[in-house]
């Protein structure tokens, strides 16, 4: 009997050991799973935190870039607005003189029409904020004339070499680069200083006005479906300037531009225009052009009536 009880006790002890071992292994496995899950959760949390921080940083960078872009655009717009304001102020000051000269000349020769002053538009080939500015457009039944006003003081030489008028200028000026078209202005800066300005090739007044007339014709065709034939003229309007110029400037392609000195030059040209047949513009076309230029903000007035 005693031996049987001892055997049973031994079996029970062995069973308890086996059960304890199984429990320990399961507990260790559970702890391992929990540790792995905790590590995975911590890794996921770290990744989410890093992703969130990256997203926040990216959003902040994008916001700062957008704010800076807006500031740059604002500064650019302000700069362009200020440049435009300054240019318009300069233009209006000198154009007031030339506008009066043109209106008076039209009245003197009896040439009725519409005088457009300060035409501003964006050229059709422009992909930026560049705008074209035309001083005057004179619309008559006989002709449509784009007039570039130059309110230049002092001595002006347009396609005329200064030394051909005053030989001493040959020793003062390098005339080798003066190939037509060109203009030279010698103007006073102070009581003791004079300044020499050279406008050669594309910078010459004649080329400038032809370029602007071409842009205007493209603009009118795009907006109105047609454009009149535009003739061109350069007007030197400063009353006390001394102008030495050829009456006509011609491009390599044969396009002519009248060069006008003050009211006398204007009167001669407009007298010739009045004598032409009134076939350049119909009354309806003239009125359509006047309304379009007015819609651009240009100053329009009837002259010569």
Tab-separated table of C-alpha atoms in Angstrom, residues 25-281:
chain	number	residue	atom	x	y	z
A	25	UNK	CA	6.663	27.971	-22.124
A	26	UNK	CA	3.219	29.391	-22.935
A	27	UNK	CA	3.907	32.403	-20.742
A	28	UNK	CA	7.264	32.962	-22.431
A	29	UNK	CA	5.642	32.635	-25.871
A	30	UNK	CA	2.932	35.079	-24.845
A	31	UNK	CA	5.528	37.506	-23.562
A	32	UNK	CA	7.440	37.133	-26.838
A	33	UNK	CA	4.272	37.799	-28.854
A	34	UNK	CA	3.462	40.810	-26.724
A	35	UNK	CA	7.016	42.102	-27.073
A	36	UNK	CA	6.877	41.592	-30.841
A	37	UNK	CA	3.473	43.295	-31.055
A	38	UNK	CA	4.736	46.129	-28.876
A	39	UNK	CA	7.828	46.495	-31.056
A	40	UNK	CA	5.670	46.430	-34.191
A	41	UNK	CA	3.328	49.012	-32.710
A	42	UNK	CA	6.255	51.184	-31.706
A	43	UNK	CA	7.736	50.839	-35.212
A	44	UNK	CA	4.403	51.719	-36.804
A	45	UNK	CA	4.006	54.659	-34.436
A	46	UNK	CA	7.528	55.824	-35.251
A	47	UNK	CA	6.825	55.524	-38.975
A	48	UNK	CA	3.529	57.386	-38.604
A	49	UNK	CA	5.235	60.074	-36.546
A	50	UNK	CA	7.999	60.428	-39.131
A	51	UNK	CA	5.468	60.473	-41.987
A	52	UNK	CA	3.366	63.052	-40.179
A	53	UNK	CA	6.406	65.208	-39.477
A	54	UNK	CA	7.459	64.927	-43.129
A	55	UNK	CA	3.964	65.822	-44.306
A	56	UNK	CA	3.792	68.771	-41.922
A	57	UNK	CA	7.223	69.978	-43.053
A	58	UNK	CA	6.224	69.605	-46.705
A	59	UNK	CA	2.990	71.505	-46.125
A	60	UNK	CA	4.885	74.238	-44.301
A	61	UNK	CA	7.431	74.428	-47.132
A	62	UNK	CA	4.646	74.560	-49.735
A	63	UNK	CA	2.824	77.228	-47.752
A	64	UNK	CA	5.987	79.299	-47.359
A	65	UNK	CA	6.728	78.882	-51.078
A	66	UNK	CA	3.182	79.951	-51.953
A	67	UNK	CA	3.416	82.953	-49.626
A	68	UNK	CA	6.794	83.918	-51.110
A	69	UNK	CA	5.447	83.487	-54.649
A	70	UNK	CA	2.505	85.717	-53.769
A	71	UNK	CA	4.871	88.302	-52.307
A	72	UNK	CA	7.084	88.140	-55.403
A	73	UNK	CA	4.045	88.529	-57.666
A	74	UNK	CA	2.818	91.444	-55.562
A	75	UNK	CA	6.220	93.131	-55.693
A	76	UNK	CA	6.472	92.501	-59.446
A	77	UNK	CA	2.994	93.904	-60.026
A	78	UNK	CA	3.776	96.935	-57.877
A	79	UNK	CA	7.029	97.481	-59.757
A	80	UNK	CA	5.344	97.231	-63.137
A	81	UNK	CA	2.525	99.480	-61.980
A	82	UNK	CA	5.011	102.080	-60.782
A	83	UNK	CA	7.018	101.878	-64.008
A	84	UNK	CA	3.829	102.201	-66.016
A	85	UNK	CA	2.709	105.151	-63.900
A	86	UNK	CA	6.046	106.904	-64.366
A	87	UNK	CA	6.052	106.232	-68.091
A	88	UNK	CA	2.498	107.437	-68.518
A	89	UNK	CA	3.279	110.571	-66.502
A	90	UNK	CA	6.250	111.310	-68.774
A	91	UNK	CA	4.249	110.479	-71.868
A	92	UNK	CA	1.264	112.604	-70.936
A	93	UNK	CA	3.498	115.580	-70.245
A	94	UNK	CA	5.155	115.536	-73.652
A	95	UNK	CA	2.067	114.313	-75.501
A	96	UNK	CA	0.074	117.301	-74.313
A	97	UNK	CA	2.403	119.412	-76.460
A	98	UNK	CA	2.281	117.179	-79.530
A	99	UNK	CA	-1.484	116.690	-79.206
A	100	UNK	CA	-2.027	120.431	-79.356
A	101	UNK	CA	0.321	120.718	-82.344
A	102	UNK	CA	-1.507	118.005	-84.292
A	103	UNK	CA	-4.965	119.359	-83.457
A	104	UNK	CA	-3.916	122.889	-84.451
A	105	UNK	CA	-2.366	121.690	-87.718
A	106	UNK	CA	-5.526	119.750	-88.632
A	107	UNK	CA	-7.579	122.885	-87.996
A	108	UNK	CA	-5.189	125.052	-90.028
A	109	UNK	CA	-5.367	122.853	-93.134
A	110	UNK	CA	-9.042	121.928	-92.716
A	111	UNK	CA	-8.476	118.186	-92.280
A	112	UNK	CA	-11.285	116.604	-90.222
A	113	UNK	CA	-10.633	113.412	-88.335
A	114	UNK	CA	-10.172	111.793	-84.951
A	115	UNK	CA	-6.945	112.139	-82.968
A	116	UNK	CA	-6.161	109.248	-80.630
A	117	UNK	CA	-3.572	109.881	-77.904
A	118	UNK	CA	-1.744	107.388	-75.671
A	119	UNK	CA	-2.827	104.028	-77.053
A	120	UNK	CA	-1.748	101.207	-74.722
A	121	UNK	CA	-2.272	97.537	-75.579
A	122	UNK	CA	-0.672	94.112	-75.172
A	123	UNK	CA	0.865	92.990	-78.486
A	124	UNK	CA	-0.515	89.784	-79.970
A	125	UNK	CA	2.931	88.136	-79.953
A	126	UNK	CA	3.628	89.025	-76.315
A	127	UNK	CA	3.723	86.220	-73.728
A	128	UNK	CA	4.491	88.498	-70.806
A	129	UNK	CA	3.135	91.625	-69.226
A	130	UNK	CA	4.878	93.760	-71.844
A	131	UNK	CA	2.622	96.427	-73.277
A	132	UNK	CA	2.984	98.611	-76.351
A	133	UNK	CA	2.394	102.341	-76.123
A	134	UNK	CA	1.697	104.532	-79.144
A	135	UNK	CA	1.782	108.303	-78.800
A	136	UNK	CA	-0.793	109.264	-81.426
A	137	UNK	CA	-2.964	107.774	-84.141
A	138	UNK	CA	-4.598	110.274	-86.500
A	139	UNK	CA	-7.634	108.813	-88.263
A	140	UNK	CA	-8.976	110.610	-91.331
A	141	UNK	CA	-10.921	109.516	-94.401
A	142	UNK	CA	-7.698	110.020	-96.383
A	143	UNK	CA	-5.200	108.199	-94.147
A	144	UNK	CA	-4.544	106.506	-90.808
A	145	UNK	CA	-1.242	107.792	-89.425
A	146	UNK	CA	0.741	106.457	-86.456
A	147	UNK	CA	2.783	109.334	-85.015
A	148	UNK	CA	5.771	108.839	-82.712
A	149	UNK	CA	6.363	111.973	-80.662
A	150	UNK	CA	9.917	112.909	-79.676
A	151	UNK	CA	10.048	115.795	-77.227
A	152	UNK	CA	13.799	116.177	-77.626
A	153	UNK	CA	15.731	119.263	-76.622
A	154	UNK	CA	18.910	120.644	-78.155
A	155	UNK	CA	20.262	119.570	-81.537
A	156	UNK	CA	18.679	116.634	-83.334
A	157	UNK	CA	20.110	114.864	-86.382
A	158	UNK	CA	17.850	112.244	-87.989
A	159	UNK	CA	19.626	110.266	-90.731
A	160	UNK	CA	21.884	113.304	-91.156
A	161	UNK	CA	25.493	113.070	-89.999
A	162	UNK	CA	26.273	115.955	-87.622
A	163	UNK	CA	29.555	116.734	-89.408
A	164	UNK	CA	27.661	117.358	-92.652
A	165	UNK	CA	25.918	120.274	-90.925
A	166	UNK	CA	28.687	121.458	-88.610
A	167	UNK	CA	32.100	120.092	-89.722
A	168	UNK	CA	33.587	120.531	-86.235
A	169	UNK	CA	31.331	117.734	-85.005
A	170	UNK	CA	33.444	115.334	-87.043
A	171	UNK	CA	36.239	115.741	-84.485
A	172	UNK	CA	33.850	115.338	-81.542
A	173	UNK	CA	31.726	112.383	-82.609
A	174	UNK	CA	32.575	108.912	-83.842
A	175	UNK	CA	30.342	108.766	-86.905
A	176	UNK	CA	31.595	105.430	-88.233
A	177	UNK	CA	28.675	103.588	-86.620
A	178	UNK	CA	26.079	106.049	-87.927
A	179	UNK	CA	24.459	103.988	-90.652
A	180	UNK	CA	20.847	104.839	-91.463
A	181	UNK	CA	18.471	104.638	-89.784
A	182	UNK	CA	19.795	106.628	-86.830
A	183	UNK	CA	19.202	109.726	-84.758
A	184	UNK	CA	21.651	111.760	-82.698
A	185	UNK	CA	20.571	114.131	-79.948
A	186	UNK	CA	22.944	116.652	-78.379
A	187	UNK	CA	21.155	118.135	-75.401
A	188	UNK	CA	22.039	120.336	-72.421
A	189	UNK	CA	22.237	118.626	-69.048
A	190	UNK	CA	23.387	121.696	-67.099
A	191	UNK	CA	24.844	125.112	-67.839
A	192	UNK	CA	28.251	123.549	-68.356
A	193	UNK	CA	27.432	120.031	-69.584
A	194	UNK	CA	25.993	118.648	-72.801
A	195	UNK	CA	25.033	115.037	-73.445
A	196	UNK	CA	25.256	113.121	-76.721
A	197	UNK	CA	22.691	110.357	-77.270
A	198	UNK	CA	22.803	108.021	-80.247
A	199	UNK	CA	19.814	105.954	-81.381
A	200	UNK	CA	20.891	103.490	-84.049
A	201	UNK	CA	19.046	100.801	-85.995
A	202	UNK	CA	16.173	99.355	-83.993
A	203	UNK	CA	16.470	102.175	-81.455
A	204	UNK	CA	15.991	104.909	-84.048
A	205	UNK	CA	12.653	106.759	-83.942
A	206	UNK	CA	11.724	105.755	-87.508
A	207	UNK	CA	12.191	102.049	-86.801
A	208	UNK	CA	10.367	102.393	-83.486
A	209	UNK	CA	7.261	103.867	-85.075
A	210	UNK	CA	7.232	101.291	-87.865
A	211	UNK	CA	7.506	98.515	-85.286
A	212	UNK	CA	4.661	99.979	-83.236
A	213	UNK	CA	2.503	100.387	-86.344
A	214	UNK	CA	3.049	96.713	-87.172
A	215	UNK	CA	2.036	95.675	-83.663
A	216	UNK	CA	-1.036	97.884	-83.825
A	217	UNK	CA	-2.091	96.413	-87.170
A	218	UNK	CA	-1.811	92.884	-85.731
A	219	UNK	CA	-3.808	93.953	-82.687
A	220	UNK	CA	-6.588	95.465	-84.800
A	221	UNK	CA	-6.815	92.422	-87.073
A	222	UNK	CA	-7.080	90.152	-84.026
A	223	UNK	CA	-9.699	92.308	-82.312
A	224	UNK	CA	-11.699	93.782	-85.202
A	225	UNK	CA	-11.003	91.363	-88.032
A	226	UNK	CA	-9.279	93.984	-90.186
A	227	UNK	CA	-6.834	96.864	-89.967
A	228	UNK	CA	-6.432	99.943	-92.157
A	229	UNK	CA	-3.203	100.647	-93.975
A	230	UNK	CA	-1.139	102.538	-91.410
A	231	UNK	CA	1.350	105.176	-92.482
A	232	UNK	CA	3.973	106.384	-90.018
A	233	UNK	CA	5.581	109.641	-88.957
A	234	UNK	CA	8.075	110.863	-86.370
A	235	UNK	CA	7.314	114.269	-84.866
A	236	UNK	CA	10.039	116.284	-83.138
A	237	UNK	CA	7.817	118.535	-81.061
A	238	UNK	CA	10.137	120.450	-78.719
A	239	UNK	CA	9.656	124.093	-79.674
A	240	UNK	CA	13.254	125.257	-79.230
A	241	UNK	CA	14.959	122.190	-80.707
A	242	UNK	CA	17.037	122.531	-83.856
A	243	UNK	CA	16.276	119.563	-86.087
A	244	UNK	CA	18.313	118.461	-89.086
A	245	UNK	CA	16.511	115.594	-90.773
A	246	UNK	CA	15.698	114.062	-94.098
A	247	UNK	CA	12.049	114.444	-94.977
A	248	UNK	CA	11.617	110.695	-95.359
A	249	UNK	CA	13.163	107.621	-93.763
A	250	UNK	CA	12.911	104.399	-95.762
A	251	UNK	CA	13.408	100.861	-94.514
A	252	UNK	CA	15.332	98.208	-96.419
A	253	UNK	CA	11.956	96.886	-97.578
A	254	UNK	CA	10.885	100.258	-98.923
A	255	UNK	CA	8.530	101.290	-96.098
A	256	UNK	CA	8.534	105.086	-95.732
A	257	UNK	CA	8.246	107.174	-92.570
A	258	UNK	CA	7.778	110.933	-92.591
A	259	UNK	CA	10.154	112.916	-90.356
A	260	UNK	CA	8.466	116.080	-89.089
A	261	UNK	CA	9.998	119.078	-87.363
A	262	UNK	CA	7.453	120.979	-85.280
A	263	UNK	CA	4.247	122.545	-86.548
A	264	UNK	CA	5.666	123.423	-89.967
A	265	UNK	CA	6.511	119.828	-90.731
A	266	UNK	CA	3.088	118.721	-89.524
A	267	UNK	CA	1.305	121.307	-91.637
A	268	UNK	CA	3.162	120.270	-94.787
A	269	UNK	CA	2.319	116.592	-94.286
A	270	UNK	CA	-1.330	117.175	-93.380
A	271	UNK	CA	-1.798	119.491	-96.363
A	272	UNK	CA	-0.703	116.621	-98.594
A	273	UNK	CA	-3.032	114.233	-96.752
A	274	UNK	CA	-6.021	116.573	-97.198
A	275	UNK	CA	-5.435	116.594	-100.960
A	276	UNK	CA	-5.683	112.797	-101.178
A	277	UNK	CA	-8.904	110.975	-102.055
A	278	UNK	CA	-11.004	110.051	-98.987
A	279	UNK	CA	-10.822	106.309	-99.576
A	280	UNK	CA	-8.579	105.068	-96.745
A	281	UNK	CA	-11.413	104.770	-94.218
